[in-house]
Every structure is written in structure tokens, then in C-alpha cells.
mmCIF file of C-alpha atoms in Angstrom:
data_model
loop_
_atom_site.group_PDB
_atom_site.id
_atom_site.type_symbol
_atom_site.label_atom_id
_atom_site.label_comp_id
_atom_site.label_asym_id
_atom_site.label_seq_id
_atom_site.Cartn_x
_atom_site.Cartn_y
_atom_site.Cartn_z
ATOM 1 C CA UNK A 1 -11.240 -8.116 -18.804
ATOM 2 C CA UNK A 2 -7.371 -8.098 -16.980
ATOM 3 C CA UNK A 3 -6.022 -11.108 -18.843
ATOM 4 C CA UNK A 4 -2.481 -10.319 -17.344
ATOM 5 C CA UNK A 5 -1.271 -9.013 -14.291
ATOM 6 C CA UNK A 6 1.713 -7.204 -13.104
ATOM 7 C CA UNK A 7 2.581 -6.685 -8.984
ATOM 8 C CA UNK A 8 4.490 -4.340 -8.460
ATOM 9 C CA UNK A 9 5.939 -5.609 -5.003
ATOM 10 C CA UNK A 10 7.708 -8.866 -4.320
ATOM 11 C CA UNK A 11 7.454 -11.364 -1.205
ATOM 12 C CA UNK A 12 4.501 -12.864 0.146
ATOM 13 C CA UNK A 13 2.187 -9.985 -0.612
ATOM 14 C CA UNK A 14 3.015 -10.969 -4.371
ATOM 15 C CA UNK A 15 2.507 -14.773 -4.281
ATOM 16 C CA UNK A 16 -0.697 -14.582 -2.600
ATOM 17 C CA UNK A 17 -1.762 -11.972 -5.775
ATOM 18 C CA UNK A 18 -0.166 -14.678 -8.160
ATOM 19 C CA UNK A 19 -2.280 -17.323 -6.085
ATOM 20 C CA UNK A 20 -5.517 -15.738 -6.558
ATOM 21 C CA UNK A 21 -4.667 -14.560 -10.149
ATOM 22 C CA UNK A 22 -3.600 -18.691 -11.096
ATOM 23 C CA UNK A 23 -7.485 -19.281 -9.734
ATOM 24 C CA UNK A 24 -8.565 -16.740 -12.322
ATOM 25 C CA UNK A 25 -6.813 -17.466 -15.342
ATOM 26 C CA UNK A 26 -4.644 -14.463 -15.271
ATOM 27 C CA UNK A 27 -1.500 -14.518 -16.844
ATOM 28 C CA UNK A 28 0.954 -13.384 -13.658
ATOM 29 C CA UNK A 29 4.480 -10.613 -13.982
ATOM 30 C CA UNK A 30 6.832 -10.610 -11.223
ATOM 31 C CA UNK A 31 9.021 -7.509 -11.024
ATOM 32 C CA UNK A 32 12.223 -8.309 -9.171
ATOM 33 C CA UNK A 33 15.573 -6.221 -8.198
ATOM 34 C CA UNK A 34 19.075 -7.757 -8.738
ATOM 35 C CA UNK A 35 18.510 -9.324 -4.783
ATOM 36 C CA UNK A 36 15.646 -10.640 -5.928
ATOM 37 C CA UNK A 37 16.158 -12.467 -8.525
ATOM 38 C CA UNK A 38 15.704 -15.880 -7.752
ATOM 39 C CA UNK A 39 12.890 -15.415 -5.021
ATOM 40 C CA UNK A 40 9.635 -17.193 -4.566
ATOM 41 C CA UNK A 41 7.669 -14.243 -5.891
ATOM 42 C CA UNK A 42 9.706 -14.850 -9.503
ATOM 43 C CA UNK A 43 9.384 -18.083 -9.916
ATOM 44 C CA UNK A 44 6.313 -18.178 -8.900
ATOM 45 C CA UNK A 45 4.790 -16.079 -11.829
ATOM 46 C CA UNK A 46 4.052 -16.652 -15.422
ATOM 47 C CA UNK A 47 6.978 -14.226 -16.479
ATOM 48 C CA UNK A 48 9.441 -12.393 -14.573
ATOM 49 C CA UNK A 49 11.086 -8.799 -15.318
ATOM 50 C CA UNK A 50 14.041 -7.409 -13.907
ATOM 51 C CA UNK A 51 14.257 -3.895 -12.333
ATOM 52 C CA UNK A 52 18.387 -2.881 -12.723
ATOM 53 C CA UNK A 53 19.587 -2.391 -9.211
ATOM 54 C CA UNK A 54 19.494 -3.507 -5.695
ATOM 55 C CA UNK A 55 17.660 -1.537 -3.570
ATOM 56 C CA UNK A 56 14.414 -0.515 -2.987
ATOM 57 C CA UNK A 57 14.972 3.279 -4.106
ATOM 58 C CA UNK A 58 16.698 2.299 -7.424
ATOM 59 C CA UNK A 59 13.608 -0.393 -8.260
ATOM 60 C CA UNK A 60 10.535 -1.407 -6.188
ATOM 61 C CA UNK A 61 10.158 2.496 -5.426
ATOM 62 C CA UNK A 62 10.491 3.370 -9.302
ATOM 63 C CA UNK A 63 7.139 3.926 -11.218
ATOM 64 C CA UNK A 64 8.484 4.481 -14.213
ATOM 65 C CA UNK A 65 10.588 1.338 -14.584
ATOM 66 C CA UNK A 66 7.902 -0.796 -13.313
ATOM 67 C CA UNK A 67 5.289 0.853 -15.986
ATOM 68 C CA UNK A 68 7.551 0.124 -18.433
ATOM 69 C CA UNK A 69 8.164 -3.541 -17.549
ATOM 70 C CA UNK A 70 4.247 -3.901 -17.361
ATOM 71 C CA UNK A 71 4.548 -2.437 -20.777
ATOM 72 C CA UNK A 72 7.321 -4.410 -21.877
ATOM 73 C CA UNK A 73 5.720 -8.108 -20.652
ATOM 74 C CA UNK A 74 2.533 -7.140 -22.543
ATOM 75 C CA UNK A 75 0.708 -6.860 -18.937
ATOM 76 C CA UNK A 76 -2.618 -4.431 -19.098
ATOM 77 C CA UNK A 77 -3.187 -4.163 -15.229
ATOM 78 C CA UNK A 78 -0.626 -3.120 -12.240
ATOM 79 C CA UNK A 79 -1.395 -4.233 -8.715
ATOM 80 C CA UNK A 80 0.837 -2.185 -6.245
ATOM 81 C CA UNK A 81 0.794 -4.558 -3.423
ATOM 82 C CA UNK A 82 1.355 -2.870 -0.561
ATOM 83 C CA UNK A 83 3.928 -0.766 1.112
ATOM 84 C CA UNK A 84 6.314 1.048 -1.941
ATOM 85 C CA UNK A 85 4.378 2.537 -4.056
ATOM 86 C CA UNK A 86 0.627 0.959 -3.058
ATOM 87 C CA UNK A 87 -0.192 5.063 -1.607
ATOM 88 C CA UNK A 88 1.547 7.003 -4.328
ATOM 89 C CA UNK A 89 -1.286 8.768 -5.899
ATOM 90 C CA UNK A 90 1.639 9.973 -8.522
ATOM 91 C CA UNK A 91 2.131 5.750 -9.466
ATOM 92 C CA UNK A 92 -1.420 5.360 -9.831
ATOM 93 C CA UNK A 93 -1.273 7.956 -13.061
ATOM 94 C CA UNK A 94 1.387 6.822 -14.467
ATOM 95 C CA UNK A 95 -0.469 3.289 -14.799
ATOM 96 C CA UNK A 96 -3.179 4.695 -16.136
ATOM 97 C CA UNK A 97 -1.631 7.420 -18.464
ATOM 98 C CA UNK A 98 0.084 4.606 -20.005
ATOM 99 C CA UNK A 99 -3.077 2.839 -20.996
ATOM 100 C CA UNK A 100 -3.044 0.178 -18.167
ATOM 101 C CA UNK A 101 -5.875 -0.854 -15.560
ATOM 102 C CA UNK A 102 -4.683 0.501 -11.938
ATOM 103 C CA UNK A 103 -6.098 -2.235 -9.599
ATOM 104 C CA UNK A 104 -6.159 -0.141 -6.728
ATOM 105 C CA UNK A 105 -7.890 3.275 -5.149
ATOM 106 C CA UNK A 106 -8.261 5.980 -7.744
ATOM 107 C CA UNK A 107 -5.110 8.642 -7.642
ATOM 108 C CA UNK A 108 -7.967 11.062 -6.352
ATOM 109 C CA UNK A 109 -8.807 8.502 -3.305
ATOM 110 C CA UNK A 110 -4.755 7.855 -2.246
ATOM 111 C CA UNK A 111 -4.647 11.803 -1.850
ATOM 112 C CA UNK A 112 -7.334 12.557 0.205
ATOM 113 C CA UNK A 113 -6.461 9.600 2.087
ATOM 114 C CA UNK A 114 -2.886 10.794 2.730
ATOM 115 C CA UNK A 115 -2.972 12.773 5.835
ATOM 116 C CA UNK A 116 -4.467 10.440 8.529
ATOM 117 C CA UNK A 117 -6.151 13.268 10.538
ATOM 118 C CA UNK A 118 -7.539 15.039 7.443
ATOM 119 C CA UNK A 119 -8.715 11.034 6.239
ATOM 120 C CA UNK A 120 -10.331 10.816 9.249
ATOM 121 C CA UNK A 121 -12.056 13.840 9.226
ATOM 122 C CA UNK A 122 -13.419 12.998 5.511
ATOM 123 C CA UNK A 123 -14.705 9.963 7.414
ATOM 124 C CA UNK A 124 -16.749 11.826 10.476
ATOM 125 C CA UNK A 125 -14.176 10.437 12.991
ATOM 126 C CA UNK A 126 -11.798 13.130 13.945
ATOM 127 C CA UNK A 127 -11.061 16.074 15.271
ATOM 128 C CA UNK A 128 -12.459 14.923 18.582
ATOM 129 C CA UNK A 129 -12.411 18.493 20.381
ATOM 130 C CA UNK A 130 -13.927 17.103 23.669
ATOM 131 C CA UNK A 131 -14.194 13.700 24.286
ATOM 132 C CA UNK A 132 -17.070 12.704 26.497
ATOM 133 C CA UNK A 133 -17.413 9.313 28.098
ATOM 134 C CA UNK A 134 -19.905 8.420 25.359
ATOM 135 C CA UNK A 135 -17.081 8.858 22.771
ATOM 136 C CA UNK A 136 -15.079 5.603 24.599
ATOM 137 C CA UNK A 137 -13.337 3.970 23.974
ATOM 138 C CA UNK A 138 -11.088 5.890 21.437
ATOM 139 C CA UNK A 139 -7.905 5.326 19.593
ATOM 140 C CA UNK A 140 -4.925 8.124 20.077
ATOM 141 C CA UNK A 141 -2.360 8.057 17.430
ATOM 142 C CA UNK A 142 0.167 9.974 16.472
ATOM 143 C CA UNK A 143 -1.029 12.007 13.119
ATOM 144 C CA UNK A 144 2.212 11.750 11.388
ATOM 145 C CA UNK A 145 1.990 7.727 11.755
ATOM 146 C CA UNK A 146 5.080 5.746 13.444
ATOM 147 C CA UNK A 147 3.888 2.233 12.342
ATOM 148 C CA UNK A 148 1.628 1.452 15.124
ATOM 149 C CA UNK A 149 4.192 2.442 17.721
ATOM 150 C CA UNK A 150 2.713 4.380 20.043
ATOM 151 C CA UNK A 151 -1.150 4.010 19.812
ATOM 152 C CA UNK A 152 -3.077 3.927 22.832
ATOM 153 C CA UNK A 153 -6.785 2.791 23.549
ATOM 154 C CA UNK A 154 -8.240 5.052 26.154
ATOM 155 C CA UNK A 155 -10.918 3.455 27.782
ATOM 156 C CA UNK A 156 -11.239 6.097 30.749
ATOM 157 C CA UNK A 157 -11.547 9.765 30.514
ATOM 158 C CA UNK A 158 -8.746 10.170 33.228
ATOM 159 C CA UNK A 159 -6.057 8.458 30.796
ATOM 160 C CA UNK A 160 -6.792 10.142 27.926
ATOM 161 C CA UNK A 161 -4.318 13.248 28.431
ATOM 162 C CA UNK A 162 -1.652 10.888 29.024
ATOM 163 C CA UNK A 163 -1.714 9.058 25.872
ATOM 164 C CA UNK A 164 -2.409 12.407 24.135
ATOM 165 C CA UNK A 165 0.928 13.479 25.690
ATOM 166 C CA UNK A 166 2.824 9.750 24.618
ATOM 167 C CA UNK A 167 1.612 10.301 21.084
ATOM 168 C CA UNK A 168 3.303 13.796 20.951
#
């Protein structure tokens, strides 16, 4: 049973964890940076632990300060959020070598799920070698991601080499 919960991510992502958690009866832990210090996310949780340094790189994006603040605020789960450090398989152990519950895929999971094309081909979905008009309408993204930028829906056979050229 998770009686306290640390999320390790700030912003809206975090309140709407501390929301859900408040319906629970979960004891909440806000991790914050220097910036951060007096945003919503803080004092919005039960208890609030500061990360030395301003940026992202120096605290959101550092595992082992944030294990050691779940530590430290007598959390036993971590909830990455998302973005920073939600697809680091290498985050996910540390949480769990260090005796807490990882609320999130298992490390195994966040690898295999890494590479988009290889995901997808775990899944069935990709490679499509020849797509045939019973494969339409597909989605052409670049493998290597972008954000979204760039992704095309191909609805007709006689577009699809030109969004396979745009995602290039």
C-alpha cells in the first residue's frame, strides 16, 4: 500500500498527480529546483524538497538527487511524470534499488520501448515493406522522433513517397 508519494516532475503534470493522490489519502512530495520554489506544484503538496540548482540538467533530470529526496521525505513510491526522466529505464532502477515502488513501466518495458521503429515492430505495426491500399490510412513519422513535427497521414497510395521523403 503507497501511503506517500513523490513526483518527480513539477507543473501541471504534478498537481493533477497530487489531485488524484489527495482523493486517495496519499501523503503528496513535490520536488522543486531553485526556479521553482514557490510554484503551484510545491505548495500544492503535503511536503516539498528542494533539488540545489536551477536548471533542468542540474535537478529535474537528476535521479539520484530525486531518489534521495524520496528517501529523505520518508516517500516509498516515485511517479516520474512525464517528460525528464518518465523514459529513463536507468531512473526506474534506481527507484527500485533503493527500496521504493516505481509507479511506472518496468525498466525492462522503457527499453524495449525506446526506439520507436523497433517499439513498433514489438507491436506488429512496422516495418511496412509495401504498403497496399488495404494498409490505409497509415501514419509516416520520422523514426528518430521530432515532437510530432513532421508526421503525415497518407490516405492515398500516390502520397505516400512524398511524406516518406518529408520525414527524411
Amino acid at each position: 500500500m503507497i501511503t506517500s508519494l513523490l513526483v518527480a516532475n513539477r507543473g501541471e503534470i504534478a498537481c493533477r498527480i497530487f489531485r488524484t493522490c489527495r482523493d486517495l489519502g496519499i501523503r503528496t512530495v513535490a520536488v522543486h529546483s531553485d526556479a521553482d520554489g514557490t510554484a503551484l506544484h510545491t505548495r500544492t503538496a503535503d511536503t516539498a524538497v528542494r533539488l540545489p540548482g536551477a536548471t533542468p540538467a542540474d535537478t529535474y533530470l537528476r535521479g539520484d538527487l530525486i531518489v534521495k529526496a524520496a528517501l529523505a521525505a520518508g516517500a516509498d513510491a516515485v511517479h516520474p511524470g512525464y517528460g525528464f526522466l518518465s523514459e529513463n529505464p536507468g531512473f526506474a532502477r534506481q527507484v527500485l534499488d533503493a527500496g521504493l515502488t516505481w509507479i511506472g513501466p518496468p525498466p525492462g518495458a522503457i527499453e524495449a520501448m525506446a526506439s520507436k521503429t523497433r517499439a513498433k515492430e514489438l507491436m506488429g505495426l512496422a516495418p511496412l515493406l509495401k504498403v497496399t491500399e488495404d494498409d490505409l490510412p497509415v501514419l509516416v513519422k520520422a523514426a528518430a522522433g521530432g515532437g510530432g513535427r513532421g508526421m503525415r497521414v497518407v490516405r492515398r497510395l500516390d502520397d505516400l513517397d512524398a511524406a516518406l521523403e518529408s520525414a527524411r
